mmCIF file of C-alpha atoms in Angstrom:
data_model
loop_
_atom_site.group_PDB
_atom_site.id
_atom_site.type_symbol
_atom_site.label_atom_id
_atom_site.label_comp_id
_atom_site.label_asym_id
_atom_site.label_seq_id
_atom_site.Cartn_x
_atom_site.Cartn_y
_atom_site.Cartn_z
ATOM 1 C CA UNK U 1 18.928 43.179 -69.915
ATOM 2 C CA UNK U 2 19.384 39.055 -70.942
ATOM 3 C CA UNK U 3 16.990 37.219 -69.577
ATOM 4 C CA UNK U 4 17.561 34.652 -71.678
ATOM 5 C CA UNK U 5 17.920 31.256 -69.290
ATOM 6 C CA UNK U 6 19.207 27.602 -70.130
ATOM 7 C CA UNK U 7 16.642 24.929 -69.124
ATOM 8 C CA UNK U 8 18.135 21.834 -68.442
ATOM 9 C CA UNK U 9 15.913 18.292 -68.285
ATOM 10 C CA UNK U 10 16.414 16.597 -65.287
ATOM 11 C CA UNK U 11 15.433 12.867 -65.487
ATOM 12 C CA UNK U 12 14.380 10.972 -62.220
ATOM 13 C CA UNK U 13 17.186 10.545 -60.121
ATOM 14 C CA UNK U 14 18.463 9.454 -56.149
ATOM 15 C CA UNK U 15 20.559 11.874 -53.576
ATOM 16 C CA UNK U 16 21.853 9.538 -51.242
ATOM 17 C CA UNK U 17 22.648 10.123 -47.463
ATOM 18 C CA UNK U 18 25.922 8.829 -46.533
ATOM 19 C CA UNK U 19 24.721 6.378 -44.488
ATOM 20 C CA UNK U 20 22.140 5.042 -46.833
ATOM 21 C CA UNK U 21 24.929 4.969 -49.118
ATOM 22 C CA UNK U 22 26.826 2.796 -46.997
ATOM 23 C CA UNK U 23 23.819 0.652 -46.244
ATOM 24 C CA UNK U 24 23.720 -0.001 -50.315
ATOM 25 C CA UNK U 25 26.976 -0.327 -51.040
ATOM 26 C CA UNK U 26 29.252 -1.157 -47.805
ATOM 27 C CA UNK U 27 30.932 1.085 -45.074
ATOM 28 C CA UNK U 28 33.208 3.826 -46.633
ATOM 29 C CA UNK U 29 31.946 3.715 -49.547
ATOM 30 C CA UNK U 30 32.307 6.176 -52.694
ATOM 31 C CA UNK U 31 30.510 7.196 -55.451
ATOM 32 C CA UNK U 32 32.153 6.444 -59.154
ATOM 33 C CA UNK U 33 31.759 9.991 -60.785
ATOM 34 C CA UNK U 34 30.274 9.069 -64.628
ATOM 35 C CA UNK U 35 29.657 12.933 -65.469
ATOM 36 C CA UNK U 36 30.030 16.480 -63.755
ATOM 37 C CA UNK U 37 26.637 17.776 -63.974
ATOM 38 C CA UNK U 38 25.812 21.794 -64.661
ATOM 39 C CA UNK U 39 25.939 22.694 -61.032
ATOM 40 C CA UNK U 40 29.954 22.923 -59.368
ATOM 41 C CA UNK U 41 30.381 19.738 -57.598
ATOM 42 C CA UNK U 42 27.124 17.771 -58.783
ATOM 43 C CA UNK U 43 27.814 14.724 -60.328
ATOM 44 C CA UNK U 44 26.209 11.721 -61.987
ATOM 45 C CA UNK U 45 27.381 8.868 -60.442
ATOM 46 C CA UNK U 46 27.926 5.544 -61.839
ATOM 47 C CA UNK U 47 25.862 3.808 -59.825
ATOM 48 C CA UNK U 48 21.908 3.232 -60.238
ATOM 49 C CA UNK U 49 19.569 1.292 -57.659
ATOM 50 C CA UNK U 50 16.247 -0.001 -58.730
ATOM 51 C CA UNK U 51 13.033 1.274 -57.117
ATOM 52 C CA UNK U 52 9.943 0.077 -55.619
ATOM 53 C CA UNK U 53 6.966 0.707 -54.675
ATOM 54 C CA UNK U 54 3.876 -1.535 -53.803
ATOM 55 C CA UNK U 55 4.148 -4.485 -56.739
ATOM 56 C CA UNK U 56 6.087 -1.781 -59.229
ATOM 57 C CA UNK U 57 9.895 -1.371 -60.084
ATOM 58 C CA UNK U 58 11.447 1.024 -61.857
ATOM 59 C CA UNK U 59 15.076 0.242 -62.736
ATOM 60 C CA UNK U 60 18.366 1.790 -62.857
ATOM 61 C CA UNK U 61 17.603 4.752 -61.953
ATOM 62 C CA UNK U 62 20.879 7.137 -61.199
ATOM 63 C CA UNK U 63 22.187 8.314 -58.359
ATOM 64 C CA UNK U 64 23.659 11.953 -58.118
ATOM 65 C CA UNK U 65 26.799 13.096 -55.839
ATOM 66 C CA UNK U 66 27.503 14.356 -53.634
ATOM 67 C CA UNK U 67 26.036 12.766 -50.900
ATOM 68 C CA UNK U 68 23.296 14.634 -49.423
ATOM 69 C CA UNK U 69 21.721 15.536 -45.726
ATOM 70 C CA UNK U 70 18.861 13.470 -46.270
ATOM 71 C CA UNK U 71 18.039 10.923 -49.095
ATOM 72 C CA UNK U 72 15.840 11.863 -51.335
ATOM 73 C CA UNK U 73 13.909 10.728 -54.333
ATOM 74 C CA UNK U 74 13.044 12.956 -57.404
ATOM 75 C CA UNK U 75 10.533 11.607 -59.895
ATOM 76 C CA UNK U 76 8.547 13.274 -62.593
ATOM 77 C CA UNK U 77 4.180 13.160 -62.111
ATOM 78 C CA UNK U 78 4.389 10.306 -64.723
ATOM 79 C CA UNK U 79 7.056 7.691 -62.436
ATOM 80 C CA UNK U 80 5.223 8.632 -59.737
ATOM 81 C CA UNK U 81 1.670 7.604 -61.473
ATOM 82 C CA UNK U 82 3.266 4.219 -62.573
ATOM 83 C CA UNK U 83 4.231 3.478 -59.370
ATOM 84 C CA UNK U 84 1.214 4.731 -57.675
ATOM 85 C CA UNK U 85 2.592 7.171 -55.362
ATOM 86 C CA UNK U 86 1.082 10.380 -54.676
ATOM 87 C CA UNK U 87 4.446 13.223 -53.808
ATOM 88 C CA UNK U 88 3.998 16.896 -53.575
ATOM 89 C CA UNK U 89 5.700 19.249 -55.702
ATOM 90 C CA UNK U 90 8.444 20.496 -53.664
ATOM 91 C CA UNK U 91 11.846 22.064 -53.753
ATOM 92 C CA UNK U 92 14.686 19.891 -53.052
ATOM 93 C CA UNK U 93 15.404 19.209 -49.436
ATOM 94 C CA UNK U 94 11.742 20.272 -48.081
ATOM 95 C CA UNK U 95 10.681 16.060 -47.271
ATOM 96 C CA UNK U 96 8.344 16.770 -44.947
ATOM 97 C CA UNK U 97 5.638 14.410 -45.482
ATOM 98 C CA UNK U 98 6.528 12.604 -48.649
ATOM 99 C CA UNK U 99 6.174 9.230 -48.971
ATOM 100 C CA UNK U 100 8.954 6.588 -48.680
ATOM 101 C CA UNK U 101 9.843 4.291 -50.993
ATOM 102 C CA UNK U 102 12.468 1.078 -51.327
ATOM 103 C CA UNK U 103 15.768 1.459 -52.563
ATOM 104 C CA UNK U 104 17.780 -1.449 -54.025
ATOM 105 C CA UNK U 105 21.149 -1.846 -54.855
ATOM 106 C CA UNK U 106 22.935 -5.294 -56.184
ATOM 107 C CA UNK U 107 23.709 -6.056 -52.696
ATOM 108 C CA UNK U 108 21.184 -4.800 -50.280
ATOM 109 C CA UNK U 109 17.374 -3.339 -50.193
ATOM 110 C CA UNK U 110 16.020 -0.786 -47.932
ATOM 111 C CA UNK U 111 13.345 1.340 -47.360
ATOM 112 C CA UNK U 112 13.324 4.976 -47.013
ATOM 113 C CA UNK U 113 10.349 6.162 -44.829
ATOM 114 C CA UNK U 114 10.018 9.939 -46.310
ATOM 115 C CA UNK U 115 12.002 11.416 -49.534
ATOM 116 C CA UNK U 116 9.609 11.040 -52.841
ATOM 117 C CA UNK U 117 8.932 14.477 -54.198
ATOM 118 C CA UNK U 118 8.266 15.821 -57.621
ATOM 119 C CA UNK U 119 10.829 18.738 -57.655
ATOM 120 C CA UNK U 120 9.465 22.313 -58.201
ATOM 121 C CA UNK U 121 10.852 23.692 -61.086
ATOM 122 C CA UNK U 122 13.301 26.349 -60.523
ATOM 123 C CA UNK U 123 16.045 28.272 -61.640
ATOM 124 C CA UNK U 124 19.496 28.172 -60.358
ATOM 125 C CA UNK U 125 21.286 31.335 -60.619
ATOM 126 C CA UNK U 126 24.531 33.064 -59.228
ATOM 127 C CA UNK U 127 24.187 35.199 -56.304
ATOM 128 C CA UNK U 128 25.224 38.584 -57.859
ATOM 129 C CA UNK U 129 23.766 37.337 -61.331
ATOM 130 C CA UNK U 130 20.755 37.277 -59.892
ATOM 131 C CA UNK U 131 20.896 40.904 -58.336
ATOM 132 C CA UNK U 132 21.837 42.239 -62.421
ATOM 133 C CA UNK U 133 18.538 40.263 -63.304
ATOM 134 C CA UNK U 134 16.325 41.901 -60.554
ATOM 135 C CA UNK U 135 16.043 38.933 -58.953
ATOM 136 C CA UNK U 136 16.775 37.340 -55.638
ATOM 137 C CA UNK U 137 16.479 33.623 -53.594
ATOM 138 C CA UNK U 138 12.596 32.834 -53.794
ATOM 139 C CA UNK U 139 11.431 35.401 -56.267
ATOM 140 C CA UNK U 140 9.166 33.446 -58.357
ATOM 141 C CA UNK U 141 9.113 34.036 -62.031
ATOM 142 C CA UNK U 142 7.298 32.883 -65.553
ATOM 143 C CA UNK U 143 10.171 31.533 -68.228
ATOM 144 C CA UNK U 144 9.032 31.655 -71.479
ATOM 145 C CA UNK U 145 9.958 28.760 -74.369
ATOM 146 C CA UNK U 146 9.276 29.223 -78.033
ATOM 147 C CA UNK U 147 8.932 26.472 -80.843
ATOM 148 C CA UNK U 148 6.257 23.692 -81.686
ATOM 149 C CA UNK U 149 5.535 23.147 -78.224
ATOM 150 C CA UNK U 150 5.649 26.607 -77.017
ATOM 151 C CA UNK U 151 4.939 26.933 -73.061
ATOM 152 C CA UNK U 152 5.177 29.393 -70.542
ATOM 153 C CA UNK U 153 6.318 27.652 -67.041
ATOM 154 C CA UNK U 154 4.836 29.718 -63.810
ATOM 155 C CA UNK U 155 5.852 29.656 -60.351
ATOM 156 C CA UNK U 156 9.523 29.317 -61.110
ATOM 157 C CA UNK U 157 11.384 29.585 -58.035
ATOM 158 C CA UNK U 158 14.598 31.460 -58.464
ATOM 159 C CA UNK U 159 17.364 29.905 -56.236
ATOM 160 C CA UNK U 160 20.471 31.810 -55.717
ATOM 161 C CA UNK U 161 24.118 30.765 -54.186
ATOM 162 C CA UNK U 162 27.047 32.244 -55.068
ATOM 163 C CA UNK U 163 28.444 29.010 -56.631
ATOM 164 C CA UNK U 164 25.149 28.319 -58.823
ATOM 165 C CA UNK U 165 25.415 28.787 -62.476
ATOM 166 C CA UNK U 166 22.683 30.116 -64.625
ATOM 167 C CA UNK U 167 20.277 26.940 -65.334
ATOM 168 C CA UNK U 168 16.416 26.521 -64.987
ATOM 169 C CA UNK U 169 15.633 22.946 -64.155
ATOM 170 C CA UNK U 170 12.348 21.016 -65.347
ATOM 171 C CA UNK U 171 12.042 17.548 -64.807
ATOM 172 C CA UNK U 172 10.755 14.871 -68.136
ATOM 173 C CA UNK U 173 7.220 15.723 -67.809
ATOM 174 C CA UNK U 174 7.581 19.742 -68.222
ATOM 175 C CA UNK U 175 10.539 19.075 -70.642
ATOM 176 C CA UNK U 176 8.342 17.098 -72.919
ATOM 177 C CA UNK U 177 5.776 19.040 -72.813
ATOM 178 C CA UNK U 178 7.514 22.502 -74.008
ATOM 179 C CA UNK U 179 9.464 20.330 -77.047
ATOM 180 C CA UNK U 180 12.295 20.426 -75.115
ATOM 181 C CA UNK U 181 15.118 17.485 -75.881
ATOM 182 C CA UNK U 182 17.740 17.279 -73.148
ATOM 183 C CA UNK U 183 18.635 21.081 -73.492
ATOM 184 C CA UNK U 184 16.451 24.063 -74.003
ATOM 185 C CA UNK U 185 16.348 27.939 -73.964
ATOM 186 C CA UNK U 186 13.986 29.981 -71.886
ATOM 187 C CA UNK U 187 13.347 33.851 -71.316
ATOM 188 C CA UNK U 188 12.362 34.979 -68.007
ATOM 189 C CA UNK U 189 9.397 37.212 -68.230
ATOM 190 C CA UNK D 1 -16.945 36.789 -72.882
ATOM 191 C CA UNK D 2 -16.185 33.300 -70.580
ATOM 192 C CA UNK D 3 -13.748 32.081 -72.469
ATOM 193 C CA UNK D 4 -13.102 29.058 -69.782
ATOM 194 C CA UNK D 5 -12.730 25.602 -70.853
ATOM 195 C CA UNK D 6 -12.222 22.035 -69.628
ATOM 196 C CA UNK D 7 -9.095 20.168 -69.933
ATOM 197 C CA UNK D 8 -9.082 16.724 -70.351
ATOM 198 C CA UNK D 9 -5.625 14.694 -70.019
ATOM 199 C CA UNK D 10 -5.519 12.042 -72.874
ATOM 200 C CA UNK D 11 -3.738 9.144 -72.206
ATOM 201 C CA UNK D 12 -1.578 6.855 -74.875
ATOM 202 C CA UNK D 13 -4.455 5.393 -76.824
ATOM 203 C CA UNK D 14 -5.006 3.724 -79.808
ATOM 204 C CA UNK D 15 -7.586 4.209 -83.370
ATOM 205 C CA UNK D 16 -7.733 0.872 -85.056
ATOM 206 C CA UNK D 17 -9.300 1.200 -89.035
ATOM 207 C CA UNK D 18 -11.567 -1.904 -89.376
ATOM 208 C CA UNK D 19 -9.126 -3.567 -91.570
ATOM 209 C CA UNK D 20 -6.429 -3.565 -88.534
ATOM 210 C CA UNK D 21 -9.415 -4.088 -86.421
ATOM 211 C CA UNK D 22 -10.506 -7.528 -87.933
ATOM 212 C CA UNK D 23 -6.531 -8.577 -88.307
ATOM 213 C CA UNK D 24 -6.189 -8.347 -84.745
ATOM 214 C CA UNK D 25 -9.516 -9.459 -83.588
ATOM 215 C CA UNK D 26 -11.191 -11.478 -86.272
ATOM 216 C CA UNK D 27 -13.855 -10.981 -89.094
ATOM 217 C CA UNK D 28 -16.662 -8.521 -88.334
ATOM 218 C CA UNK D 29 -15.277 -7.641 -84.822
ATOM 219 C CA UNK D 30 -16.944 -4.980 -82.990
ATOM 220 C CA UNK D 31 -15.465 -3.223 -79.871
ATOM 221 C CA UNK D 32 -17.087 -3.424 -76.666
ATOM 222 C CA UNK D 33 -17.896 -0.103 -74.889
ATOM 223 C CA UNK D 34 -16.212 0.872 -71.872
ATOM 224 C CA UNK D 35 -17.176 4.256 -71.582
ATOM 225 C CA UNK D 36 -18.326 6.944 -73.682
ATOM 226 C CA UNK D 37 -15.939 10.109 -73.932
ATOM 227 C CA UNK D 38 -16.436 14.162 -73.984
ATOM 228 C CA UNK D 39 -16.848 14.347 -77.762
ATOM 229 C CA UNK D 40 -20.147 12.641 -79.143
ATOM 230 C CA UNK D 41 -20.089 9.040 -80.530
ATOM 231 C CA UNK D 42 -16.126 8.440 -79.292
ATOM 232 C CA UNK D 43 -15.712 6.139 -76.544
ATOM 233 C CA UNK D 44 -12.979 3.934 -74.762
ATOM 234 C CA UNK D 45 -13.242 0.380 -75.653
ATOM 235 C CA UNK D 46 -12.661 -2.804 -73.173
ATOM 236 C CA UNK D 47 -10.222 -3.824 -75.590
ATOM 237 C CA UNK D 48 -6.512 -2.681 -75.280
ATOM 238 C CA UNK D 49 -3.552 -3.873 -77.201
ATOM 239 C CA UNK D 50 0.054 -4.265 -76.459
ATOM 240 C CA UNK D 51 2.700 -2.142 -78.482
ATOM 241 C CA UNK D 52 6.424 -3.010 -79.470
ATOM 242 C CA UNK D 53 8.708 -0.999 -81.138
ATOM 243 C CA UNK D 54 12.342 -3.088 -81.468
ATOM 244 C CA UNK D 55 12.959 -4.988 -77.531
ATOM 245 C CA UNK D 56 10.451 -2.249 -75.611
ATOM 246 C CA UNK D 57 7.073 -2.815 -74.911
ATOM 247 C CA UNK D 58 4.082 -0.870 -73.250
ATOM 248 C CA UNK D 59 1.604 -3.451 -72.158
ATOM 249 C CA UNK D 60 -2.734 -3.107 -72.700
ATOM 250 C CA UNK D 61 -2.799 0.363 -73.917
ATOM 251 C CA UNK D 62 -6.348 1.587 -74.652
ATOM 252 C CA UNK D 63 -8.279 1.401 -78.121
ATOM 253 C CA UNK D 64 -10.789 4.090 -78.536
ATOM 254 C CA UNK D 65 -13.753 3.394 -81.153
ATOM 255 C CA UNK D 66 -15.603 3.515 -83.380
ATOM 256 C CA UNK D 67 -13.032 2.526 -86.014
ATOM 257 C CA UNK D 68 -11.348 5.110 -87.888
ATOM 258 C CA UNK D 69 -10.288 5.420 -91.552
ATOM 259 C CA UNK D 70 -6.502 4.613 -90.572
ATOM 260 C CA UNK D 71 -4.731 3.065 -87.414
ATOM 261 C CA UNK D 72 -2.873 5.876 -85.297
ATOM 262 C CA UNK D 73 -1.371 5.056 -81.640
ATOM 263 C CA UNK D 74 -1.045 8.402 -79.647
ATOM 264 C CA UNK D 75 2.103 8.343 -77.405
ATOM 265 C CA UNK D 76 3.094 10.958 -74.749
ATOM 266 C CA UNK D 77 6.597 12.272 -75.740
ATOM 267 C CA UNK D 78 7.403 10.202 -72.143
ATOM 268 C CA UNK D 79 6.326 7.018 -73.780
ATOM 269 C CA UNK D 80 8.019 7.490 -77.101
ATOM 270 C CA UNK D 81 12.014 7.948 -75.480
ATOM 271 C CA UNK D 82 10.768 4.326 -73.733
ATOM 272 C CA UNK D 83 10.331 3.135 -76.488
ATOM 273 C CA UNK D 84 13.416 4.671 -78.392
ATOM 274 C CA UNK D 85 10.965 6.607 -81.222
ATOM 275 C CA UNK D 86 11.009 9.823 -82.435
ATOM 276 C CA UNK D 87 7.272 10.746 -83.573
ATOM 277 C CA UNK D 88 6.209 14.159 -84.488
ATOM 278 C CA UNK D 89 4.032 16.579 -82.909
ATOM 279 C CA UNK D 90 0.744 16.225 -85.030
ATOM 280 C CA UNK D 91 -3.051 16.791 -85.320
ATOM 281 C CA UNK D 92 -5.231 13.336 -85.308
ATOM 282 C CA UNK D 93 -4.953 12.060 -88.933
ATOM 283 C CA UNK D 94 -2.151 13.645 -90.317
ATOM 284 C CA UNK D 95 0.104 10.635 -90.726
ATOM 285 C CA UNK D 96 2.400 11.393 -93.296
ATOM 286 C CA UNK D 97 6.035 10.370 -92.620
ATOM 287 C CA UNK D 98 5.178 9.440 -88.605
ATOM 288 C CA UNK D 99 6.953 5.670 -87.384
ATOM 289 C CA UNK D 100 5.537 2.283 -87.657
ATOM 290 C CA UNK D 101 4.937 0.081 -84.629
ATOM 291 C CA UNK D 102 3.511 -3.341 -83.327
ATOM 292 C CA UNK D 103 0.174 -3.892 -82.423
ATOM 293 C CA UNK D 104 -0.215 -7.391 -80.220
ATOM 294 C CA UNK D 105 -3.942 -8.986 -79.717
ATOM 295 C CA UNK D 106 -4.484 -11.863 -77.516
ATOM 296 C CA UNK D 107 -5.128 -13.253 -81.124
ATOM 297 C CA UNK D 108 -2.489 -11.528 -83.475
ATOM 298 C CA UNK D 109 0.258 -9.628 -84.127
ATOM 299 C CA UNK D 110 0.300 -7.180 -86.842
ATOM 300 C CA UNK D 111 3.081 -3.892 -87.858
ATOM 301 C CA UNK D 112 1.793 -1.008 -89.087
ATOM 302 C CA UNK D 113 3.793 0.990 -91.049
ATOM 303 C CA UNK D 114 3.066 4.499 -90.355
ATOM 304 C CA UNK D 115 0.678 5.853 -87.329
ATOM 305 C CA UNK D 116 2.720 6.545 -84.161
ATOM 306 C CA UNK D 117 2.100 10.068 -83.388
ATOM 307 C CA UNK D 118 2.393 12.731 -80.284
ATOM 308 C CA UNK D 119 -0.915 14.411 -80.382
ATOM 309 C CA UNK D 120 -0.827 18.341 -80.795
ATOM 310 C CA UNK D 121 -2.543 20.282 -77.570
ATOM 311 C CA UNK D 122 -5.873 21.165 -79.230
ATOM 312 C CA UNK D 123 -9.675 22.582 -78.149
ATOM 313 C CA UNK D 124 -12.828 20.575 -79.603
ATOM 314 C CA UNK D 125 -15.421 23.364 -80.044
ATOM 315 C CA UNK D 126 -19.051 23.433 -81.186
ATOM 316 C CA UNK D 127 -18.738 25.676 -84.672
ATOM 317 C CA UNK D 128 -21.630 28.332 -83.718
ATOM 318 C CA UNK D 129 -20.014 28.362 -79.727
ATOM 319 C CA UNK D 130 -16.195 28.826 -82.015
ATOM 320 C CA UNK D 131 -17.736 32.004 -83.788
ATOM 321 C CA UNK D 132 -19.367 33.171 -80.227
ATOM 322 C CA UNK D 133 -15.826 33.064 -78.838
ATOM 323 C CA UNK D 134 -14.312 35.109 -81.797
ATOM 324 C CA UNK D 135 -12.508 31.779 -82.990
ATOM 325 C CA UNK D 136 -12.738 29.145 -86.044
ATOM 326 C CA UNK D 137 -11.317 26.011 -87.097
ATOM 327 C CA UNK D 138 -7.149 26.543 -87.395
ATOM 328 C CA UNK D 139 -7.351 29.461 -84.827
ATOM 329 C CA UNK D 140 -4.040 29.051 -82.602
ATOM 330 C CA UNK D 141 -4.548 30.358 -78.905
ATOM 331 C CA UNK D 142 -2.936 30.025 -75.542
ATOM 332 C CA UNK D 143 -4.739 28.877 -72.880
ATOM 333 C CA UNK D 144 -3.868 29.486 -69.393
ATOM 334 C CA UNK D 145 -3.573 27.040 -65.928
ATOM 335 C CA UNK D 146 -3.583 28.432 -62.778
ATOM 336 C CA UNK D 147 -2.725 26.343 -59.795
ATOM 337 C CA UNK D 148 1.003 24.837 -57.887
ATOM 338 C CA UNK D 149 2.677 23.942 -61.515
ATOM 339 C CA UNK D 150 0.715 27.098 -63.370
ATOM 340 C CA UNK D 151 1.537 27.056 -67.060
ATOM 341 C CA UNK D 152 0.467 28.658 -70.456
ATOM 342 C CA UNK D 153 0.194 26.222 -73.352
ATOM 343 C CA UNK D 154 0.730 28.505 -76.587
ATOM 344 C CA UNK D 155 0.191 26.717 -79.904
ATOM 345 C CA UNK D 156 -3.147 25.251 -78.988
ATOM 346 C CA UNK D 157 -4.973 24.751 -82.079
ATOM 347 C CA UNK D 158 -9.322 25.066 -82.457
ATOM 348 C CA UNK D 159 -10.909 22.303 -84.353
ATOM 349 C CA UNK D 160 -14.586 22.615 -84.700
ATOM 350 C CA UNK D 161 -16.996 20.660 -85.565
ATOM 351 C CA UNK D 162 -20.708 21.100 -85.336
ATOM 352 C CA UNK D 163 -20.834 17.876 -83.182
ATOM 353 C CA UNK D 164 -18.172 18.758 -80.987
ATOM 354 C CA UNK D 165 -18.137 19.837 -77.136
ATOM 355 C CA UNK D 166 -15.723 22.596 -75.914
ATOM 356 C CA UNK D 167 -12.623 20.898 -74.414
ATOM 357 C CA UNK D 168 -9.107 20.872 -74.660
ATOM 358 C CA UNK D 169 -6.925 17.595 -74.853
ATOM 359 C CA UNK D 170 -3.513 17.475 -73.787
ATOM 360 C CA UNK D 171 -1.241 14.280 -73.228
ATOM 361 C CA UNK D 172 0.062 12.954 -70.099
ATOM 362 C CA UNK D 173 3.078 15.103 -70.050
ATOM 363 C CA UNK D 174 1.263 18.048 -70.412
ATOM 364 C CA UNK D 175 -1.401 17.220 -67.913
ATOM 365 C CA UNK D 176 1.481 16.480 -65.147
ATOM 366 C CA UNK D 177 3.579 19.335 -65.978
ATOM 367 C CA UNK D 178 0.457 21.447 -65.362
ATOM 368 C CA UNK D 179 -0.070 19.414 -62.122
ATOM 369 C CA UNK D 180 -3.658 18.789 -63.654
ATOM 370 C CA UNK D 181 -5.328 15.476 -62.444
ATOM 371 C CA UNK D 182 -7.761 13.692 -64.953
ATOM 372 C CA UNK D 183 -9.325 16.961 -65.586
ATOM 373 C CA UNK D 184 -8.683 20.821 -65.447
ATOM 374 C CA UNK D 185 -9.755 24.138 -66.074
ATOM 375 C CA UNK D 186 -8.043 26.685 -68.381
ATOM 376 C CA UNK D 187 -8.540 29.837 -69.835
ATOM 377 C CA UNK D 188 -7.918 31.006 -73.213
ATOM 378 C CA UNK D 189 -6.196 33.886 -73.322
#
């Protein structure tokens, strides 16, 4: 059986409601699609909004499309130590008590009150994909990278849909720590 | 056999030799001590310099003492895409063919040629405690972290030293992709 798995990096990045969209950019507004991103229907938008916290900034960082339920903030251990916020490691969508942070666009700032997280790593994976691989939604795994940098991730949470395509997803921190530039390979062990 | 050990998350920091030392600070400077470190004699200096490398910046990054016999500034990989270089993976010293960068004083501004390195995950270990634990200097191992972002560093090379204390150093990325704050436990497996 292949267990062999494509590890994307995934870089800090904004899902937007559509009404904090609007409150950004203006009423009925759309996202400019820049790139299609590995997942059907993700995007990387054109837009970017700076972000604050306390007295620190970081800037232009991108926003992703669609828009989402609930806006939502994903930065790696390292943004979030810069700008002295303290977000749990959780999988997308799970905001329960997560900080908030401000949001800025060129037009208009506001401020989120929940939505910072540090997203668990995970793996993506097709429905009946995942069945071949012995695997279903929430079965946690250990994916396995080779080279200078060799690491073995734990607690990999497989995620399964029958649109996703095969992709495990670390963000900068875990990328640079396993060697990993922008694309790697991983087994599942 | 308890083959535990302490992990200590080293952040970007700097080794001045005295020659760079004295350029940047003036004849016969001597660092003032900030706080003395895990391994015996090293310690974190009040000082801290800025680095440049082309437009980017990092501002008041730490110098560790006592002087060394050349200058080498350890970046996370994190820091090194900020500041658009590409330094290898390498153990402390080995500076052949690594990037140059710019060292700013209050006083000075001097470029160093070669230095800029990522450090390679490594365990400092007491040479009669190395031979108790079956290892010596150049032994690779993999050490194990349990916890929310549970990982296995492979490549994690023993130095020993009879002056040394057992712990293993890893950089910020590493630290945070482990979900290990300031310090953590491991086990080498």
């Amino acid at each position: 059986m292949n267990k062999k798995v494509l590890i994307e990096i995934s870089a800090r990045h904004i899902h937007l409601s559509q009404k904090d969209l609007e409150k950004l950019f203006g009423k009925g507004y759309r996202l400019k699609k820049m790139k299609m991103l590995s997942q059907p229907g993700e995007f990387a938008a054109k837009e970017t909004l700076n972000i604050q916290a306390g007295s620190r900034k970081i800037l232009g960082v991108r926003i992703l499309g669609p828009a989402r339920k609930e806006t939502q903030v994903e930065l790696s251990r390292t943004d979030a130590i810069y700008l002295k916020l303290n977000p749990p490691v959780r999988i997308s969508g799970d905001l329960k008590k997560t900080p908030g942070i401000i949001l800025i666009s060129p037009k208009k700032k506001i401020k989120i009150k929940r939505g910072v997280i540090i997203a668990q790593r995970h793996i993506h994976c097709q429905t009946k994909e995942a069945e071949k691989l012995g695997l279903k939604n929430g079965t946690v795994v250990s994916v396995r990278v080779k080279g200078e940098r060799a690491i073995t991730f734990h607690n990999v949470k497989i995620r399964t849909n029958k649109n996703f395509r095969l992709y495990m997803q670390v963000d900068t921190d875990e990328g640079n720590a396993a060697g990993i530039r922008i694309k790697g390979k991983g087994e599942i062990i």
